[in-house]
PDB file of C-alpha atoms in Angstrom:
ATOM      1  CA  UNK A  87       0.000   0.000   0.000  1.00 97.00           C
ATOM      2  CA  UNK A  88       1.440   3.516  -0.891  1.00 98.00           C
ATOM      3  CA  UNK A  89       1.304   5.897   1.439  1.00 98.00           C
ATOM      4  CA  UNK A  90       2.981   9.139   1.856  1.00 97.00           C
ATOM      5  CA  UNK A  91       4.217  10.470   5.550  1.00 96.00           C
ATOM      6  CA  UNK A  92       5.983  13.854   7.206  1.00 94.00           C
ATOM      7  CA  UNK A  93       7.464  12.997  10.393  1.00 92.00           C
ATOM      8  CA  UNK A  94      10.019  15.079  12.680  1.00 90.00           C
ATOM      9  CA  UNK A  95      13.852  14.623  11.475  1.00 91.00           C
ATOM     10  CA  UNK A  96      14.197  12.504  15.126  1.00 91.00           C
ATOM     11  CA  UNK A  97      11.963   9.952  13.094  1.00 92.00           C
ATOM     12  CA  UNK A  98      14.521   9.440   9.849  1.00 93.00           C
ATOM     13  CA  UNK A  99      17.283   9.699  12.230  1.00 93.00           C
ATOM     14  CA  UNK A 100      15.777   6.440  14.663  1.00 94.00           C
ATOM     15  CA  UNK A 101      15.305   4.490  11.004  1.00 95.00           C
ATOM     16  CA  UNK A 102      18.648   5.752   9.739  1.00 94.00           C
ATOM     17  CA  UNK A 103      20.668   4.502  13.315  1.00 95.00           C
ATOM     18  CA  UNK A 104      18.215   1.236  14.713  1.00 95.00           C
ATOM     19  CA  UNK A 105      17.302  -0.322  11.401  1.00 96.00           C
ATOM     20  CA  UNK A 106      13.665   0.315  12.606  1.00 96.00           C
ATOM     21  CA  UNK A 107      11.393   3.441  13.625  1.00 95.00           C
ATOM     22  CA  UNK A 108       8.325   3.418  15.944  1.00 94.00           C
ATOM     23  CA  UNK A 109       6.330   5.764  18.261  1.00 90.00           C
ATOM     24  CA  UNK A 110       6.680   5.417  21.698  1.00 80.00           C
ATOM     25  CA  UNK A 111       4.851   8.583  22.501  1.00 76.00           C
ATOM     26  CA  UNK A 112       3.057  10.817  20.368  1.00 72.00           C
ATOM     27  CA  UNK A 113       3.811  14.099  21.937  1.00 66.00           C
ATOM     28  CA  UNK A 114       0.760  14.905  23.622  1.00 58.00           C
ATOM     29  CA  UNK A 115       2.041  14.634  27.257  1.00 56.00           C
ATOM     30  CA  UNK A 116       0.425  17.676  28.298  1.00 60.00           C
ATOM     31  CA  UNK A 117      -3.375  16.700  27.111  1.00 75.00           C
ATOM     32  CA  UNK A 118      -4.661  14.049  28.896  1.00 79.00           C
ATOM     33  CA  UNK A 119      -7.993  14.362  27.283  1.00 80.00           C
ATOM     34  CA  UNK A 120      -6.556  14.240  23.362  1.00 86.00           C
ATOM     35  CA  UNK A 121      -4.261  11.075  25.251  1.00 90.00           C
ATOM     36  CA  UNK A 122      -7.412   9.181  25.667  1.00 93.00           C
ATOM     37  CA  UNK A 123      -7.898   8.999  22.205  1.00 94.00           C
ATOM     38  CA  UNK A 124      -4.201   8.130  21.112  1.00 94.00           C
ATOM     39  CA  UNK A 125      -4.938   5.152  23.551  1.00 94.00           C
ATOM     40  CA  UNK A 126      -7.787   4.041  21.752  1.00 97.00           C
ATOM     41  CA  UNK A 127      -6.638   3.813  18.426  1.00 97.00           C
ATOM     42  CA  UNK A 128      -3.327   1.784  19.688  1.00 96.00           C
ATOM     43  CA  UNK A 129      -5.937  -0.315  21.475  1.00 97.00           C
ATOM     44  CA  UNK A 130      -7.888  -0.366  18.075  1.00 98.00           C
ATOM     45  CA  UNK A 131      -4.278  -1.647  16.116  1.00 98.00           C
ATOM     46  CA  UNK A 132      -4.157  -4.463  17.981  1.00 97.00           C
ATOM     47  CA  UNK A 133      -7.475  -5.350  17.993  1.00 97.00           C
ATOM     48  CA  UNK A 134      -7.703  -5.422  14.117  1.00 98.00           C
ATOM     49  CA  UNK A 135      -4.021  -5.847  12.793  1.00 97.00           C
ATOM     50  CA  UNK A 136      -2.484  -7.476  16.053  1.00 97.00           C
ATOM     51  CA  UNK A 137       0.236  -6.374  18.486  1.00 96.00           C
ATOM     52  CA  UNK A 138       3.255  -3.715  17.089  1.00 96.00           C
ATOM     53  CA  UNK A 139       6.464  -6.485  16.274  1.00 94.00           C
ATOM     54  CA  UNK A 140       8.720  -4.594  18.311  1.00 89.00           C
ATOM     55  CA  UNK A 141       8.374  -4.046  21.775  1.00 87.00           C
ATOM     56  CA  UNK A 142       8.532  -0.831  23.319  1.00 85.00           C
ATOM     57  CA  UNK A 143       5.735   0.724  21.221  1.00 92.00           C
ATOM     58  CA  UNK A 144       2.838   1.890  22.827  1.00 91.00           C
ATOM     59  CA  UNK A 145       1.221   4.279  20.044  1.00 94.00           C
ATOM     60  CA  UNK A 146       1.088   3.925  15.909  1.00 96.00           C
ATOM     61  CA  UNK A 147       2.858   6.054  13.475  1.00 96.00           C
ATOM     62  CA  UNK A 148       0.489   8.074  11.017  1.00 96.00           C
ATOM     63  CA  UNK A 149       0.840   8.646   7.459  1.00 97.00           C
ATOM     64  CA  UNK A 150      -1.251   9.522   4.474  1.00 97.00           C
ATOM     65  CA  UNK A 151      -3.508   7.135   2.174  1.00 98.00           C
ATOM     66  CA  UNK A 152      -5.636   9.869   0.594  1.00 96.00           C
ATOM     67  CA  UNK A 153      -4.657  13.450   1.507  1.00 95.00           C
ATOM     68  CA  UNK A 154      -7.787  15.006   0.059  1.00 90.00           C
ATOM     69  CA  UNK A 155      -9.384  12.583  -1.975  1.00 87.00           C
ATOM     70  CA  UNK A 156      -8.805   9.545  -5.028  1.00 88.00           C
ATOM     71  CA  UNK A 157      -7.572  12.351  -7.059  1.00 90.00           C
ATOM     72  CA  UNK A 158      -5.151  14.369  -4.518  1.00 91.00           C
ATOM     73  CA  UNK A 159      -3.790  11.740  -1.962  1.00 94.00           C
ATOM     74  CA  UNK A 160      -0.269  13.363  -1.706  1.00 93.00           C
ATOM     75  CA  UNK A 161       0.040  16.037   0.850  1.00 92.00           C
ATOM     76  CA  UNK A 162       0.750  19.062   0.267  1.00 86.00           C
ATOM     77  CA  UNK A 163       4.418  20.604   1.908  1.00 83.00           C
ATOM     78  CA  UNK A 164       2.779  23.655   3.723  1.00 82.00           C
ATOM     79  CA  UNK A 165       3.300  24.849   7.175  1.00 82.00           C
ATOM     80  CA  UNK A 166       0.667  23.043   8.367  1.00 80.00           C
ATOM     81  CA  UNK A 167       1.645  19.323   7.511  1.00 82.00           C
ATOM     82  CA  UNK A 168       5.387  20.479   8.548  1.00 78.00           C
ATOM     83  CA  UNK A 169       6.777  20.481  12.180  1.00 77.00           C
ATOM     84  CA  UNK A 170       9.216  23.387  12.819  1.00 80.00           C
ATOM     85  CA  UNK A 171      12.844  22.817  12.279  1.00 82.00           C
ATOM     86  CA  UNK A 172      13.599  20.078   9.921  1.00 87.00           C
ATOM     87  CA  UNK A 173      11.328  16.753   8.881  1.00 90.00           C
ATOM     88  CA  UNK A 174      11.155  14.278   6.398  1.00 93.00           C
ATOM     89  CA  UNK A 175       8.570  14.074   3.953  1.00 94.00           C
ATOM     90  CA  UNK A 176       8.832  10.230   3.320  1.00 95.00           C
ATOM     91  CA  UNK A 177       6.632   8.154   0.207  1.00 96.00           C
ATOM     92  CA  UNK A 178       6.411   4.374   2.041  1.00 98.00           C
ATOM     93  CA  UNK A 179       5.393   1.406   0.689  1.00 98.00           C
ATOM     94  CA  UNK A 180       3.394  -0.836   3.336  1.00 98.00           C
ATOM     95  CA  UNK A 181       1.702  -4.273   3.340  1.00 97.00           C
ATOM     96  CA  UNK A 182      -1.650  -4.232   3.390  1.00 97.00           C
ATOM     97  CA  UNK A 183      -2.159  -6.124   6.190  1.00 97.00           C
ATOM     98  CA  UNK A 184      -0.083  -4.085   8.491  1.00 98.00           C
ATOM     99  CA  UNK A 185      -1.888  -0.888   7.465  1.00 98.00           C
ATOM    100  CA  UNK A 186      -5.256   0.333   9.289  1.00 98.00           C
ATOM    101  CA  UNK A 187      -7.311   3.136   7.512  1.00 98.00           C
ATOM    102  CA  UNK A 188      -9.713   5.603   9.225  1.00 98.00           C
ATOM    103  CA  UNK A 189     -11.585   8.761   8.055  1.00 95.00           C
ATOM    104  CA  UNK A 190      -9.287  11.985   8.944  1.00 95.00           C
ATOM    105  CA  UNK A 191     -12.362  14.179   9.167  1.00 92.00           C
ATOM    106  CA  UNK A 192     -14.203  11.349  11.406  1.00 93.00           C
ATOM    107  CA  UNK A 193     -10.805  10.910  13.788  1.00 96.00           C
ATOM    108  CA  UNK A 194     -11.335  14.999  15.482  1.00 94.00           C
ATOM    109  CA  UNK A 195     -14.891  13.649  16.694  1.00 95.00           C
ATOM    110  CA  UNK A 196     -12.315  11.424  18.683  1.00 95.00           C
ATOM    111  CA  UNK A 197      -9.963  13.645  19.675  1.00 94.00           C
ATOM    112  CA  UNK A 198     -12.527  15.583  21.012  1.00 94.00           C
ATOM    113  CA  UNK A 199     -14.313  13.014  22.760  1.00 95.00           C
ATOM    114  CA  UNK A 200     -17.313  13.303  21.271  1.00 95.00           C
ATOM    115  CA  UNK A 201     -19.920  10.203  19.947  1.00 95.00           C
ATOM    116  CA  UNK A 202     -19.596  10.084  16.346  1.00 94.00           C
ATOM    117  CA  UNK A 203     -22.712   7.921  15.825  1.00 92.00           C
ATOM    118  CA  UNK A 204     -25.769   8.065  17.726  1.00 91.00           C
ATOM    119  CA  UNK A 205     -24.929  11.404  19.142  1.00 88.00           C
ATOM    120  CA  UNK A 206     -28.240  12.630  19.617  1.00 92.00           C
ATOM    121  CA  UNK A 207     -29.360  10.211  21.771  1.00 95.00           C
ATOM    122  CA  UNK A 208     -25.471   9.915  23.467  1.00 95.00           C
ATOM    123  CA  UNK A 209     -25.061  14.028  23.797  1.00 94.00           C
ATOM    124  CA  UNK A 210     -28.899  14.193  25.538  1.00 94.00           C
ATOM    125  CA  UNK A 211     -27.476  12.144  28.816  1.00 95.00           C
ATOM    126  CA  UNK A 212     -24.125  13.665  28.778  1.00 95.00           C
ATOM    127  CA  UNK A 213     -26.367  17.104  28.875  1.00 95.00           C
ATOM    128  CA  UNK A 214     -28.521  15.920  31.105  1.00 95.00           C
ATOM    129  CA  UNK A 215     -25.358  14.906  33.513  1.00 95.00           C
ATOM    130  CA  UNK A 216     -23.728  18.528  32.726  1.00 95.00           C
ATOM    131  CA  UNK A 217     -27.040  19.930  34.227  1.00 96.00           C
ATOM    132  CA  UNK A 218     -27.082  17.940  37.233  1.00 94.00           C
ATOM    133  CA  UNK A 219     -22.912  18.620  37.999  1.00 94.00           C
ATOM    134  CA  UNK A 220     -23.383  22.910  36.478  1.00 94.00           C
ATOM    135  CA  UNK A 221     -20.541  22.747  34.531  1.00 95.00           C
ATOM    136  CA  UNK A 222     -19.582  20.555  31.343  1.00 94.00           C
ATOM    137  CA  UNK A 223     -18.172  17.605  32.330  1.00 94.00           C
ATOM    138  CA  UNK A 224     -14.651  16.209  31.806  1.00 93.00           C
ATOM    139  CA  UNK A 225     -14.981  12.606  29.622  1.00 93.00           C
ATOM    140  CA  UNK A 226     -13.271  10.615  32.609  1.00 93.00           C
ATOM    141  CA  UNK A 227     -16.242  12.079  35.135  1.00 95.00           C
ATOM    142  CA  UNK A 228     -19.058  10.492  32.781  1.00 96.00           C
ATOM    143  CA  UNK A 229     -20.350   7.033  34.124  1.00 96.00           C
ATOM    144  CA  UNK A 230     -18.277   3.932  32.660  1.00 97.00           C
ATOM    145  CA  UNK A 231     -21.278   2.932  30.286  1.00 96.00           C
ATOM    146  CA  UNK A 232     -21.312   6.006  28.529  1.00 96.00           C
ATOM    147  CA  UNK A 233     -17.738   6.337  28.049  1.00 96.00           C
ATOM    148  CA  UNK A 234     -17.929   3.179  26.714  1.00 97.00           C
ATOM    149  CA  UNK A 235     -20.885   3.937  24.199  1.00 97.00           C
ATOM    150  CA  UNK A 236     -18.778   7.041  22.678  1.00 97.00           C
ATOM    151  CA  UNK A 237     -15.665   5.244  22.044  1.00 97.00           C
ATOM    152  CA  UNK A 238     -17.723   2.623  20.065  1.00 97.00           C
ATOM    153  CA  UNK A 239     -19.451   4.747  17.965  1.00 97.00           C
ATOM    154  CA  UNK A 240     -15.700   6.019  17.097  1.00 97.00           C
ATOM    155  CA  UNK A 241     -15.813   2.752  15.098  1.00 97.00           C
ATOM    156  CA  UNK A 242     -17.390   4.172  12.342  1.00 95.00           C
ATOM    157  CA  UNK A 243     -14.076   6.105  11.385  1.00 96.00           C
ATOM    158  CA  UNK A 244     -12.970   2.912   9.979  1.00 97.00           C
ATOM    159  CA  UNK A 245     -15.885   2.796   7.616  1.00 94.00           C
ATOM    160  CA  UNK A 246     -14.820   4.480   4.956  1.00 93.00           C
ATOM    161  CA  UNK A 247     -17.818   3.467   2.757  1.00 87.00           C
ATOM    162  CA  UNK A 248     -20.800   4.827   5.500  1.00 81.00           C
ATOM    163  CA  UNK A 249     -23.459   7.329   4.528  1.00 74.00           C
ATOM    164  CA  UNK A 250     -21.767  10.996   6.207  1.00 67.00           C
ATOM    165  CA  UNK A 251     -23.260  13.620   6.469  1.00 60.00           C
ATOM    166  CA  UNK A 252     -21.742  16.052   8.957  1.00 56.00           C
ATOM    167  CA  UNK A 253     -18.705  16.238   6.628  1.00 53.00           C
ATOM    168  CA  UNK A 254     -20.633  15.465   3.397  1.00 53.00           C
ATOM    169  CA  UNK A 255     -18.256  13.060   1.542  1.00 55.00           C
ATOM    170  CA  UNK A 256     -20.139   9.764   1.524  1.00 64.00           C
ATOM    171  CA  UNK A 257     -17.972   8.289  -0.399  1.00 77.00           C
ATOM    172  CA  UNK A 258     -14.450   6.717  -0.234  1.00 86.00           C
ATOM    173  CA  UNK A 259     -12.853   8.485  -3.329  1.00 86.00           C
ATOM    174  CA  UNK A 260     -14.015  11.626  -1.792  1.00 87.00           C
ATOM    175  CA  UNK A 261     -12.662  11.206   1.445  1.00 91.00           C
ATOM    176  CA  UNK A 262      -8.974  12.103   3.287  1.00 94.00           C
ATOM    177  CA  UNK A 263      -8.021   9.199   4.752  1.00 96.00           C
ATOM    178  CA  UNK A 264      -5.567   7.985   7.107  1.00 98.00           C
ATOM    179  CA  UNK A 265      -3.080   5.416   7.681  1.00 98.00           C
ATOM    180  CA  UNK A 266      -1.078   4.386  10.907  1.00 98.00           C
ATOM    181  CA  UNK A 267       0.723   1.135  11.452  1.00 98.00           C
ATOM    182  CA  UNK A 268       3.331  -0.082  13.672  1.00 98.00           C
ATOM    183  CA  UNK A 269       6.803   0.542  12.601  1.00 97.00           C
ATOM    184  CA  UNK A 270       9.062   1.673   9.667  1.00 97.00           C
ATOM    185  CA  UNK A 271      11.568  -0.280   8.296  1.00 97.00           C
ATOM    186  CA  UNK A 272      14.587   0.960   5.507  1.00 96.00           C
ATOM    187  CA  UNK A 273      13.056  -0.912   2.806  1.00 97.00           C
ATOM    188  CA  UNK A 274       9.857   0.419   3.221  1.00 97.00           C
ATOM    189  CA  UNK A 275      10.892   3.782   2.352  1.00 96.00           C
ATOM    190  CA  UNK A 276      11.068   4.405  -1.510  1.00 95.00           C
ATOM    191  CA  UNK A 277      11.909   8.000  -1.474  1.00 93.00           C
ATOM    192  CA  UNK A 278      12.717  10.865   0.911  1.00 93.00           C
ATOM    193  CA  UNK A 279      12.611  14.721   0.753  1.00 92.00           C
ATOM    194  CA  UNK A 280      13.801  16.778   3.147  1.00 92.00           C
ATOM    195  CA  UNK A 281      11.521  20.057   4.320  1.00 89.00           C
ATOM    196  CA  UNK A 282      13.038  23.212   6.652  1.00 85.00           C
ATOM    197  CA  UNK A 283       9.999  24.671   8.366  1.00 83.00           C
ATOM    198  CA  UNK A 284      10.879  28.525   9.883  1.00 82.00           C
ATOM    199  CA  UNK A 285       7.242  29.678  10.572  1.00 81.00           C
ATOM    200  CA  UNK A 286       5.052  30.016   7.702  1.00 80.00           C
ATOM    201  CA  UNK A 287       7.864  29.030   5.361  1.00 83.00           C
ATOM    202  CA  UNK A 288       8.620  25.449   3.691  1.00 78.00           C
ATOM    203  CA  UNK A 289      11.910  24.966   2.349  1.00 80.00           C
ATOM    204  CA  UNK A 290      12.848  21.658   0.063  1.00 80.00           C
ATOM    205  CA  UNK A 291      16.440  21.160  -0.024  1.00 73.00           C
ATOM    206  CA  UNK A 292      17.138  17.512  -0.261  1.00 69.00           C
ATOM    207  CA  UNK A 293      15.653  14.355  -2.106  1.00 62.00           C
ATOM    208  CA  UNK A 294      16.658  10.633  -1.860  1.00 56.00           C
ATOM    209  CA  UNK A 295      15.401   8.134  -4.478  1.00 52.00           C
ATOM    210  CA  UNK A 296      16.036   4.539  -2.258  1.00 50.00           C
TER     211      UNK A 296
END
C-alpha cells in the first residue's frame, strides 16, 4: 500500500541509526484528554491488525492514504503538515495487512471526545449529567457505560464506505483518509525529501530516491 508520511527529522534519524522506527509517545504529554484517544486507536491496532512487532511501542505512526481525496492523496508541503525545524517528507510502501485506515475528518470527533454515531441520543445524557454537575463535564467524570458507548461509535471512522453527512463526503474516493501502522523499516521507504519549516515558510532542499 502507498502511502505518503511527514514525520520530525528525530523519526529518519531512529530508522537511519536502529534499522527500525516506531512511536513510543506521540507528543501529547500535556493533554490528557486528546491522550485518551491516542490510547484508543493503539488499542484499536491491535485489535484489528495485532500487536506492534517490536516491543517498546505503545502508540502507531500516522501517514497519508488519501490526503484530500482519489484524485489528490499526496500532501501538500505547507506549514501546516510540517513540524518546525527540519522533517522528512517520506513516500512508504506498506503491506496491506499491516496498514489500518480511518476517516481523517471522522478521527477529530475522537480527539474531542465526542460520539460520532448516535450522538443525539449519546449528547442528551451527557447534557442531562452537565445539568445535574453545572458545569460541562470532563470525559473521565461520565459514568463507565457512557464512556464506553462514545468510544464505540468512534468505530465508524474505519468505515470508509458509511453514509456521512456532517462532513458530506459519503464516499471513499471523496474522502482524506488515514493510515497508521506499527513501525518503519529501511526498505519500506522508496523515497525521501527533506523540508526546513521557519514559521510560515517550507523549504525543500534535499531528495533521496532509495
Amino acid at each position: 500500500m502507498r502511502l505518503w508520511t511527514i514525520q520530525g527529522i528525530a523519526i529518519y534519524e531512529q530508522l537511519q541509526k536502529e534499522g527500525v522506527a516506531y512511536c513510543t509517545h506521540p507528543g501529547w504529554s500535556d493533554y490528557e484528554e486528546i491522550m485518551h484517544a491516542y490510547h484508543w486507536m493503539a488499542a484499536q491496532m491491535r485489535k484489528r491488525i495485532g500487536n506492534p512487532p517490536v516491543q517498546g511501542i505503545e502508540f502507531p505512526l500516522w501517514a497519508w492514504y488519501q490526503y484530500d481525496s482519489a484524485k489528490r492523496k499526496k500532501p501538500t508541503r505547507s506549514p501546516i503538515n510540517c513540524c518546525e525545524g527540519l522533517s522528512a517528507f517520506m513516500e512508504i510502501e506498506i503491506p496491506e495487512h499491516q496498514v489500518l485506515l480511518s476517516d481523517f475528518s471522522n478521527w477529530h470527533t475522537a480527539l474531542n471526545l465526542c460520539a460520532l454515531t448516535d450522538w443525539k441520543r449519546i449528547s442528551k445524557k451527557t447534557e442531562q449529567l452537565d445539568e445535574l454537575a453545572g458545569r460541562r463535564l470532563l470525559f473521565k467524570e461520565y459514568p463507565k457505560d457512557i464512556q464506553k458507548e462514545i468510544e464505540n461509535s468512534w468505530e465508524a471512522i474505519f468505515d470508509l464506505d458509511r453514509r456521512d453527512k456532517t462532513v458530506g463526503r459519503t464516499y471513499k474516493k471523496n474522502r482524506s483518509i488515514q493510515a497508521t501502522f506499527w513501525a518503519l523499516y529501511p526498505e519500506n521507504v522508496c523515497s525521501v525529501e527533506f523540508l526546513e519549516r521557519k514559521g510560515d515558510n517550507v523549504k525543500t532542499y534535499k531528495e533521496i530516491v532509495m
